[in-house]
CSV table of C-alpha atoms and ligand atoms in Angstrom, one decimal:
chain,number,residue,atom,x,y,z
A,1,MET,CA,0.0,0.0,0.0
A,2,LYS,CA,1.3,3.5,-0.9
A,3,THR,CA,1.9,5.9,1.9
A,4,ALA,CA,1.6,9.7,1.9
A,5,LEU,CA,2.4,12.3,4.5
A,6,ILE,CA,0.4,15.6,4.2
A,7,THR,CA,1.4,18.6,6.2
A,8,GLY,CA,-1.4,21.2,6.5
A,9,VAL,CA,-3.9,18.4,6.5
A,10,THR,CA,-6.5,20.4,8.5
A,11,GLY,CA,-6.5,23.2,6.0
A,12,GLN,CA,-8.5,23.6,2.8
A,13,ASP,CA,-6.2,21.8,0.4
A,14,GLY,CA,-4.9,19.2,2.8
A,15,SER,CA,-8.3,17.9,3.6
A,16,TYR,CA,-9.3,17.6,-0.1
A,17,LEU,CA,-6.0,15.9,-0.8
A,18,ALA,CA,-6.4,13.4,2.0
A,19,GLU,CA,-9.8,12.5,0.6
A,20,LEU,CA,-8.4,12.1,-2.9
A,21,LEU,CA,-5.5,9.9,-1.7
A,22,LEU,CA,-7.7,7.7,0.5
A,23,LYS,CA,-10.0,7.1,-2.5
A,24,ARG,CA,-6.9,6.1,-4.5
A,25,GLY,CA,-6.0,3.4,-1.9
A,26,TYR,CA,-3.2,5.2,0.0
A,27,ARG,CA,-2.5,5.1,3.7
A,28,VAL,CA,-2.4,8.8,4.7
A,29,TYR,CA,-0.6,10.4,7.6
A,30,GLY,CA,-1.7,14.0,8.4
A,31,LEU,CA,0.6,16.3,10.3
A,32,ASN,CA,-1.3,18.1,13.0
A,33,ARG,CA,-0.2,20.7,15.5
A,34,ARG,CA,-1.7,21.2,18.9
A,35,LYS,CA,-4.5,23.6,19.2
A,36,ALA,CA,-6.4,25.0,22.2
A,37,LEU,CA,-9.7,24.1,20.5
A,38,ALA,CA,-9.6,21.2,18.0
A,39,GLY,CA,-10.9,22.5,14.6
A,40,MET,CA,-11.3,19.3,12.6
A,41,ASP,CA,-14.4,20.3,10.5
A,42,ASN,CA,-12.6,19.8,7.2
A,43,LEU,CA,-11.6,16.3,8.1
A,44,LYS,CA,-15.0,14.9,9.0
A,45,ASN,CA,-15.0,12.7,5.9
A,46,VAL,CA,-11.6,11.0,6.7
A,47,LEU,CA,-11.2,10.9,10.5
A,48,ASN,CA,-12.9,7.5,10.8
A,49,ASN,CA,-11.1,6.0,7.8
A,50,ASN,CA,-8.8,3.2,9.0
A,51,ASN,CA,-6.2,4.2,6.5
A,52,PHE,CA,-6.0,7.8,7.9
A,53,GLU,CA,-3.8,8.7,10.9
A,54,MET,CA,-2.9,11.9,12.5
A,55,VAL,CA,0.8,12.5,13.5
A,56,GLU,CA,1.6,15.2,15.9
A,57,GLY,CA,4.2,17.8,14.7
A,58,ASP,CA,4.9,21.3,13.7
A,59,LEU,CA,7.0,22.7,10.8
A,60,SER,CA,9.1,24.7,13.3
A,61,GLU,CA,10.2,21.5,15.1
A,62,GLU,CA,13.1,19.9,13.2
A,63,SER,CA,13.8,16.9,15.4
A,64,ARG,CA,10.1,15.9,15.3
A,65,LEU,CA,10.0,16.2,11.5
A,66,ASN,CA,13.2,14.1,11.2
A,67,ALA,CA,11.7,11.4,13.4
A,68,ILE,CA,8.4,11.3,11.5
A,69,ILE,CA,10.1,11.1,8.0
A,70,ARG,CA,12.7,8.6,9.2
A,71,ASP,CA,10.1,6.4,10.8
A,72,LEU,CA,7.3,6.6,8.1
A,73,GLN,CA,9.5,6.7,5.0
A,74,PRO,CA,6.5,7.9,3.1
A,75,ASN,CA,6.3,7.3,-0.7
A,76,GLU,CA,5.0,10.8,-1.1
A,77,ILE,CA,5.2,13.9,1.1
A,78,TYR,CA,2.9,16.9,0.3
A,79,ASN,CA,4.1,20.1,2.1
A,80,LEU,CA,0.9,22.1,2.3
A,81,ALA,CA,1.4,23.6,5.8
A,82,ALA,CA,2.2,27.3,5.9
A,83,GLN,CA,1.4,30.6,7.4
A,84,THR,CA,-1.0,31.3,4.6
A,85,PHE,CA,-2.6,34.7,5.3
A,86,VAL,CA,-0.8,37.5,3.4
A,87,PRO,CA,-1.7,40.4,5.8
A,88,TYR,CA,-0.5,38.4,8.8
A,89,SER,CA,2.9,38.1,7.1
A,90,TRP,CA,3.5,41.9,7.6
A,91,THR,CA,2.7,41.7,11.3
A,92,ASN,CA,4.6,38.4,11.8
A,93,PRO,CA,7.3,38.3,9.1
A,94,LEU,CA,9.9,36.2,11.1
A,95,TYR,CA,7.3,33.7,12.1
A,96,THR,CA,6.1,33.5,8.5
A,97,CYS,CA,9.6,32.8,7.3
A,98,ASN,CA,10.3,30.3,10.0
A,99,ILE,CA,7.4,28.2,8.8
A,100,ASN,CA,7.3,29.0,5.1
A,101,CYS,CA,11.1,29.1,4.4
A,102,LEU,CA,12.8,27.1,7.1
A,103,GLY,CA,9.9,24.6,7.4
A,104,VAL,CA,10.4,23.6,3.8
A,105,LEU,CA,14.1,23.3,4.3
A,106,ARG,CA,13.7,21.2,7.4
A,107,ILE,CA,11.6,18.7,5.5
A,108,LEU,CA,14.0,18.7,2.5
A,109,GLU,CA,16.9,18.0,4.9
A,110,ALA,CA,15.0,15.2,6.6
A,111,ILE,CA,14.2,13.6,3.2
A,112,ARG,CA,17.9,14.0,2.0
A,113,ILE,CA,19.3,12.4,5.2
A,114,TYR,CA,16.6,9.8,6.2
A,115,SER,CA,14.3,9.1,3.3
A,116,PRO,CA,15.8,10.0,-0.1
A,117,GLY,CA,13.3,7.8,-1.9
A,118,SER,CA,10.3,9.9,-0.8
A,119,ARG,CA,8.7,12.1,-3.5
A,120,PHE,CA,8.2,15.7,-2.3
A,121,TYR,CA,5.6,18.3,-3.4
A,122,GLN,CA,6.0,21.9,-2.3
A,123,ALA,CA,3.0,24.2,-2.3
A,124,SER,CA,4.3,27.2,-4.1
A,125,SER,CA,2.1,30.2,-4.9
A,126,SER,CA,1.4,32.8,-7.6
A,127,GLU,CA,2.2,35.4,-4.9
A,128,ILE,CA,5.9,34.9,-5.9
A,129,PHE,CA,5.1,36.9,-9.1
A,130,GLY,CA,3.6,39.9,-7.2
A,131,LYS,CA,4.3,43.1,-9.2
A,132,THR,CA,4.7,41.3,-12.4
A,133,LYS,CA,5.0,43.0,-15.8
A,134,GLU,CA,4.0,39.8,-17.7
A,135,LYS,CA,0.3,39.7,-18.9
A,136,SER,CA,0.1,36.1,-17.8
A,137,GLN,CA,2.6,34.3,-15.7
A,138,ASN,CA,4.3,31.0,-16.5
A,139,GLU,CA,7.0,28.8,-14.9
A,140,MET,CA,9.8,31.1,-16.2
A,141,THR,CA,8.3,34.4,-15.0
A,142,TYR,CA,10.6,36.6,-12.9
A,143,HIS,CA,9.7,36.6,-9.1
A,144,TYR,CA,8.8,40.0,-7.7
A,145,PRO,CA,6.9,39.2,-4.4
A,146,ARG,CA,5.1,42.0,-2.6
A,147,SER,CA,4.8,40.7,0.9
A,148,PRO,CA,6.9,38.7,3.4
A,149,TYR,CA,4.5,35.8,2.5
A,150,GLY,CA,5.4,36.1,-1.2
A,151,CYS,CA,9.1,36.3,-0.4
A,152,SER,CA,8.9,33.3,1.8
A,153,LYS,CA,7.1,31.3,-0.9
A,154,SER,CA,9.8,32.3,-3.4
A,155,PHE,CA,12.4,30.9,-1.1
A,156,GLY,CA,10.4,27.7,-0.6
A,157,PHE,CA,10.2,27.3,-4.4
A,158,ASN,CA,13.9,27.9,-5.0
A,159,ILE,CA,15.2,25.7,-2.2
A,160,ALA,CA,12.9,22.9,-3.4
A,161,ARG,CA,14.2,23.2,-7.0
A,162,ASN,CA,17.7,23.4,-5.7
A,163,TYR,CA,17.4,20.2,-3.7
A,164,ARG,CA,16.1,18.5,-6.9
A,165,GLU,CA,19.1,19.8,-8.9
A,166,SER,CA,21.7,19.3,-6.2
A,167,TYR,CA,20.8,15.9,-4.9
A,168,GLY,CA,18.7,14.3,-7.6
A,169,LEU,CA,15.7,14.1,-5.3
A,170,PHE,CA,12.2,13.7,-6.7
A,171,VAL,CA,11.0,17.2,-5.8
A,172,CYS,CA,8.3,19.2,-7.5
A,173,ASN,CA,6.7,22.7,-7.1
A,174,GLY,CA,3.1,23.4,-7.9
A,175,ILE,CA,2.8,27.1,-8.4
A,176,LEU,CA,-0.9,27.4,-7.7
A,177,PHE,CA,-2.9,30.5,-8.3
A,178,ASN,CA,-5.8,31.4,-5.9
A,179,HIS,CA,-8.2,28.5,-5.3
A,180,GLU,CA,-11.2,28.6,-3.2
A,181,SER,CA,-14.0,26.4,-1.9
A,182,GLU,CA,-16.5,25.8,0.8
A,183,ARG,CA,-13.5,25.0,3.1
A,184,ARG,CA,-11.7,28.2,2.5
A,185,GLY,CA,-10.6,30.1,5.7
A,186,LEU,CA,-13.1,32.9,6.6
A,187,GLU,CA,-10.5,35.6,6.5
A,188,PHE,CA,-9.7,35.2,2.7
A,189,VAL,CA,-11.8,37.6,0.6
A,190,THR,CA,-13.9,35.1,-1.3
A,191,ARG,CA,-15.1,33.2,1.8
A,192,LYS,CA,-15.5,36.4,3.7
A,193,ILE,CA,-17.8,37.6,1.0
A,194,THR,CA,-19.9,34.4,0.8
A,195,HIS,CA,-20.1,33.9,4.5
A,196,THR,CA,-21.0,37.5,5.3
A,197,LEU,CA,-23.5,37.5,2.5
A,198,ALA,CA,-25.1,34.4,4.1
A,199,GLU,CA,-25.2,36.3,7.4
A,200,ILE,CA,-26.9,39.3,5.7
A,201,GLU,CA,-29.4,37.0,4.0
A,202,LEU,CA,-30.4,35.5,7.4
A,203,GLY,CA,-30.5,38.9,9.1
A,204,LEU,CA,-27.4,38.1,11.2
A,205,SER,CA,-25.2,40.9,9.7
A,206,GLU,CA,-25.8,44.3,8.4
A,207,LYS,CA,-23.1,44.8,5.9
A,208,LEU,CA,-19.9,43.5,4.3
A,209,ILE,CA,-16.8,45.6,4.7
A,210,LEU,CA,-14.0,45.0,2.1
A,211,GLY,CA,-10.6,46.5,1.1
A,212,ASN,CA,-9.3,46.9,-2.4
A,213,LEU,CA,-12.1,45.9,-4.8
A,214,ASN,CA,-10.0,46.4,-7.9
A,215,ALA,CA,-7.4,43.7,-7.4
A,216,ARG,CA,-7.7,41.0,-10.0
A,217,ARG,CA,-7.1,37.3,-9.3
A,218,ASP,CA,-7.1,34.1,-11.2
A,219,TRP,CA,-9.5,32.0,-9.0
A,220,GLY,CA,-10.0,28.2,-9.4
A,221,TYR,CA,-11.8,25.6,-7.4
A,222,ALA,CA,-9.7,23.8,-4.8
A,223,PRO,CA,-10.8,20.2,-5.4
A,224,ASP,CA,-9.7,20.6,-9.1
A,225,TYR,CA,-6.3,21.9,-7.9
A,226,VAL,CA,-5.5,19.0,-5.6
A,227,LYS,CA,-5.9,16.7,-8.5
A,228,ALA,CA,-3.2,18.7,-10.2
A,229,MET,CA,-0.9,18.1,-7.2
A,230,TRP,CA,-1.3,14.4,-7.5
A,231,MET,CA,-0.7,14.5,-11.3
A,232,ILE,CA,2.5,16.6,-10.7
A,233,MET,CA,3.8,13.9,-8.3
A,234,HIS,CA,3.0,11.1,-10.8
A,235,HIS,CA,4.7,12.4,-13.9
A,236,LYS,CA,7.9,10.4,-14.6
A,237,LYS,CA,10.1,13.4,-14.2
A,238,PRO,CA,10.0,15.8,-11.2
A,239,ASP,CA,9.3,19.4,-12.3
A,240,ASP,CA,7.6,22.7,-11.6
A,241,TYR,CA,4.1,23.6,-12.9
A,242,ILE,CA,1.7,26.5,-12.9
A,243,VAL,CA,-1.8,25.6,-12.0
A,244,SER,CA,-4.4,28.2,-12.9
A,245,THR,CA,-7.6,28.9,-14.9
A,246,GLY,CA,-6.1,31.6,-17.2
A,247,GLU,CA,-9.1,33.9,-16.3
A,248,ASP,CA,-8.9,36.9,-14.1
A,249,HIS,CA,-11.7,38.7,-12.2
A,250,THR,CA,-11.9,41.6,-9.7
A,251,ILE,CA,-13.0,41.3,-6.1
A,252,ARG,CA,-15.9,43.5,-7.2
A,253,ASP,CA,-16.9,40.8,-9.9
A,254,PHE,CA,-16.8,38.1,-7.2
A,255,ALA,CA,-19.0,40.1,-4.8
A,256,GLU,CA,-21.5,40.9,-7.5
A,257,LEU,CA,-21.9,37.3,-8.6
A,258,ALA,CA,-22.1,36.2,-5.0
A,259,PHE,CA,-24.9,38.7,-4.3
A,260,LYS,CA,-26.6,37.7,-7.5
A,261,ALA,CA,-26.6,34.0,-6.4
A,262,VAL,CA,-29.0,35.0,-3.6
A,263,GLY,CA,-31.0,37.3,-5.8
A,264,ILE,CA,-29.6,40.7,-4.6
A,265,ASP,CA,-28.3,43.1,-7.3
A,266,ILE,CA,-25.7,45.3,-5.7
A,267,ARG,CA,-25.5,48.8,-7.2
A,268,TRP,CA,-22.1,50.3,-6.7
A,269,GLU,CA,-21.9,54.0,-6.1
A,270,GLY,CA,-19.0,56.4,-6.2
A,271,GLU,CA,-15.3,55.5,-6.3
A,272,GLY,CA,-12.6,54.4,-3.8
A,273,LEU,CA,-13.4,55.0,-0.2
A,274,ASN,CA,-16.9,56.3,-0.7
A,275,GLU,CA,-17.9,53.2,-2.6
A,276,LYS,CA,-21.1,51.6,-1.3
A,277,GLY,CA,-23.2,48.8,-2.5
A,278,LEU,CA,-26.8,49.6,-2.3
A,279,ALA,CA,-29.9,47.3,-2.2
A,280,GLY,CA,-33.0,49.5,-1.8
A,281,ASN,CA,-31.8,52.1,0.6
A,282,LYS,CA,-29.6,49.8,2.6
A,283,VAL,CA,-25.8,49.9,2.4
A,284,LEU,CA,-24.6,46.4,2.0
A,285,VAL,CA,-21.0,46.7,1.0
A,286,GLU,CA,-18.5,49.3,2.2
A,287,VAL,CA,-14.9,49.8,1.6
A,288,SER,CA,-12.5,50.3,4.5
A,289,LYS,CA,-8.8,51.3,4.4
A,290,LYS,CA,-8.3,48.8,7.2
A,291,TYR,CA,-8.2,46.0,4.7
A,292,TYR,CA,-5.7,47.8,2.3
A,293,ARG,CA,-2.2,46.2,2.2
A,294,PRO,CA,1.1,48.0,2.5
A,295,ALA,CA,2.0,46.7,-1.0
A,296,GLU,CA,-0.7,45.2,-3.2
A,297,VAL,CA,-0.6,42.6,-5.9
A,298,ASP,CA,-2.8,44.2,-8.5
A,299,ILE,CA,-3.3,41.4,-11.0
A,300,LEU,CA,-2.3,37.8,-11.4
A,301,LYS,CA,-3.3,35.6,-14.3
A,302,GLY,CA,-1.6,32.2,-14.8
A,303,ASN,CA,-0.6,30.4,-18.0
A,304,ALA,CA,-1.0,26.7,-17.2
A,305,SER,CA,-0.3,25.4,-20.7
A,306,LYS,CA,2.7,23.3,-19.5
A,307,ALA,CA,0.4,21.4,-17.0
A,308,ARG,CA,-2.3,21.1,-19.7
A,309,LYS,CA,0.1,19.7,-22.2
A,310,ILE,CA,2.4,17.5,-20.1
A,311,LEU,CA,0.0,16.4,-17.4
A,312,GLY,CA,-3.3,16.6,-19.2
A,313,TRP,CA,-4.7,18.7,-16.3
A,314,LYS,CA,-7.4,21.3,-16.8
A,315,PRO,CA,-9.8,23.1,-14.4
A,316,GLU,CA,-13.3,21.6,-14.4
A,317,THR,CA,-15.3,24.0,-12.3
A,318,THR,CA,-16.3,27.4,-13.6
A,319,PHE,CA,-15.9,30.7,-11.7
A,320,GLU,CA,-19.7,31.1,-11.5
A,321,GLU,CA,-20.3,27.5,-10.4
A,322,MET,CA,-17.7,27.8,-7.6
A,323,ILE,CA,-19.3,31.0,-6.3
A,324,LYS,CA,-22.7,29.5,-6.4
A,325,ARG,CA,-21.5,26.4,-4.4
A,326,MET,CA,-19.8,28.6,-1.8
A,327,VAL,CA,-22.8,30.9,-1.3
A,328,GLU,CA,-25.3,27.9,-1.1
A,329,HIS,CA,-23.0,26.2,1.3
A,330,ASP,CA,-22.7,29.2,3.6
A,331,VAL,CA,-26.4,29.9,3.6
A,332,ASP,CA,-27.1,26.3,4.5
A,333,LEU,CA,-24.4,26.2,7.1
A,334,LEU,CA,-25.7,29.2,8.9
A,335,LYS,CA,-29.3,28.0,8.6
A,336,ARG,CA,-28.3,24.8,10.3
A,337,SER,CA,-26.3,26.4,13.0
A,338,ASN,CA,-29.3,28.7,13.6
A,339,GLY,CA,-31.5,25.7,13.9
A,340,GLU,CA,-33.5,26.6,10.7
A,341,ASN,CA,-32.9,23.3,8.9
B,401,NDP,P1,-4.9,26.8,4.9
B,401,NDP,O1,-4.7,28.1,5.5
B,401,NDP,O2,-6.3,26.4,4.7
B,401,NDP,O3,-4.2,25.7,5.7
B,401,NDP,C1,-2.9,25.8,6.2
B,401,NDP,C2,-2.5,24.6,6.9
B,401,NDP,O4,-1.2,24.7,7.4
B,401,NDP,C3,-3.4,24.2,8.1
B,401,NDP,O5,-3.6,22.8,8.2
B,401,NDP,C4,-2.5,24.7,9.3
B,401,NDP,O6,-2.8,24.0,10.5
B,401,NDP,C5,-1.1,24.3,8.8
B,401,NDP,N1,0.0,25.0,9.5
B,401,NDP,C6,0.2,26.3,9.7
B,401,NDP,N2,1.3,26.5,10.4
B,401,NDP,C7,1.8,25.3,10.7
B,401,NDP,C8,2.9,24.9,11.4
B,401,NDP,N3,3.7,25.7,12.0
B,401,NDP,N4,3.1,23.5,11.5
B,401,NDP,C9,2.3,22.6,11.0
B,401,NDP,N5,1.2,23.0,10.3
B,401,NDP,C10,0.9,24.3,10.1
B,401,NDP,O7,-4.2,26.8,3.5
B,401,NDP,P2,-4.6,26.2,2.0
B,401,NDP,O8,-5.1,24.9,2.2
B,401,NDP,O9,-5.4,27.3,1.3
B,401,NDP,O10,-3.1,26.2,1.3
B,401,NDP,C11,-2.3,25.1,1.3
B,401,NDP,C12,-0.9,25.5,0.9
B,401,NDP,O11,-1.0,26.0,-0.5
B,401,NDP,C13,-0.2,26.6,1.7
B,401,NDP,O12,1.1,26.3,1.7
B,401,NDP,C14,-0.5,27.8,0.9
B,401,NDP,O13,0.5,28.8,1.2
B,401,NDP,C15,-0.4,27.3,-0.5
B,401,NDP,N6,-1.2,28.0,-1.5
B,401,NDP,C16,-2.5,28.2,-1.3
B,401,NDP,C17,-3.3,28.8,-2.3
B,401,NDP,C18,-4.7,29.1,-2.2
B,401,NDP,O14,-5.3,29.9,-3.0
B,401,NDP,N7,-5.4,28.4,-1.3
B,401,NDP,C19,-2.6,29.3,-3.6
B,401,NDP,C20,-1.2,29.0,-3.6
B,401,NDP,C21,-0.5,28.4,-2.6
B,401,NDP,P3,-3.8,24.5,11.6
B,401,NDP,O15,-5.1,23.9,11.3
B,401,NDP,O16,-3.2,24.0,12.9
B,401,NDP,O17,-3.8,26.0,11.6
B,402,GDR,P1,-4.4,36.4,-1.4
B,402,GDR,O1,-5.9,36.2,-0.9
B,402,GDR,O2,-3.8,37.5,-0.7
B,402,GDR,O3,-4.4,36.5,-2.9
B,402,GDR,O4,-3.7,35.1,-0.9
B,402,GDR,P2,-7.0,37.1,-0.2
B,402,GDR,O5,-8.3,36.4,-0.5
B,402,GDR,O6,-6.6,37.3,1.2
B,402,GDR,O7,-6.9,38.5,-1.0
B,402,GDR,C1,-7.1,38.6,-2.4
B,402,GDR,C2,-7.3,40.0,-2.8
B,402,GDR,O8,-8.5,40.6,-2.2
B,402,GDR,C3,-8.2,41.9,-1.7
B,402,GDR,N1,-9.2,42.2,-0.7
B,402,GDR,C4,-9.3,41.6,0.5
B,402,GDR,N2,-8.6,40.5,1.0
B,402,GDR,C5,-9.0,40.1,2.3
B,402,GDR,N3,-8.4,39.0,2.8
B,402,GDR,N4,-10.0,40.7,3.0
B,402,GDR,C6,-10.7,41.8,2.5
B,402,GDR,O9,-11.6,42.3,3.1
B,402,GDR,C7,-10.4,42.2,1.2
B,402,GDR,N5,-10.8,43.2,0.4
B,402,GDR,C8,-10.1,43.2,-0.7
B,402,GDR,C9,-6.7,41.8,-1.2
B,402,GDR,O10,-6.2,43.1,-1.1
B,402,GDR,C10,-6.1,41.0,-2.3
B,402,GDR,O11,-5.7,41.8,-3.4
B,402,GDR,C11,-4.2,33.8,-1.1
B,402,GDR,C12,-3.7,32.9,0.0
B,402,GDR,O12,-4.4,31.7,-0.1
B,402,GDR,C13,-2.2,32.6,-0.1
B,402,GDR,O13,-1.8,31.7,0.8
B,402,GDR,C14,-2.0,32.1,-1.6
B,402,GDR,O14,-0.6,31.9,-1.8
B,402,GDR,C15,-2.5,33.1,-2.6
B,402,GDR,O15,-3.9,33.3,-2.4
B,402,GDR,C16,-2.3,32.7,-4.0
């Protein structure tokens, strides 16, 4: 039986990947760090599976990572754990680098010394491109990160590639553009929109307060993207791949479609800070500087033609379908927690 270790298993991607690997007959070990309150919602489909096991560990703890990798000798290691929230990386840059830079290196060293036969996947990010001049970004696009998070992911990408080239290890980077789902963390803009919208719909919230509405992102659906991770790890040659839809939309587009999904037509008024979304006479969406970033990434759009051509991967879920699923899920979730269903 094939074995896989997933770091970041409690997160959005880790939980979908655990489900995918279990379906494909793997034994899956999920790295889990101690929490004051256990938040295991994303893992409800796998926790009772006999082929799933949690292992205690943290990307900051080298000796523990060494022991896990030495003892398990997993066929595949997916490093999805990270400090993932871009704004937090300005307030906690050293912590972010400890986990997102040194964490990657700790695992690579453990593989090099104790388990050189393990295949390794590093969760790289479109944030490495930041203030790009290219209309769409591919594997060769110059890195110009705009946050400590982006810088840390650039290091993670480069050190992973370097270990492949220096030691001949089977090491791959997936450079994934933004991908969302019903399991997206509530602080990220898409889920913040769909969850707050559900609160407004049920009368639990008055309005949605956002930052920069004009940023453009290439948003895909997370379950489609974890399939790409597996395909990257199963190509005969280890390599780096962009994973994206090739379409970009503004935050405003996302919000408008989300409101439409529950039948509210937002009318935007004014520009910049005075911008308000109106439904009847009620302000539903407001812009606040509080959510602006010290340095913004204005636009990202990926060119995934290498993954399409070499791996045969393509996104399956449209932007509209994804938003509809997220909105319906959040309305249903809140109705249930409100005792309405
Ligand atoms: P999430 O924020 O949903 O999950 C992050 C995971 O990392 C959680 O399981 C979290 O555990 C874990 N983690 C954080 N710090 C540590 C630590 N010190 N030690 C061990 N585990 C830790 O992220 P996503 O699923 O969205 O993203 C997965 C990966 O892909 C990340 O590396 C992210 O940077 C990258 N990425 C994501 C993209 C996206 O659009 N989603 C796009 C490009 C890259 P806990 O539950 O304990 O907090
Ligand atoms: P991002 O995602 O920074 O791209 O990182 P996020 O959803 O946080 O921001 C996307 C864009 O939306 C703008 N924005 C807001 N963002 C948040 N969070 N909250 C708001 O209220 C708001 N209003 C506007 C932001 O300024 C930004 O331009 C995500 C993470 O998953 C990373 O880990 C991953 O590497 C990248 O995607 C690719």
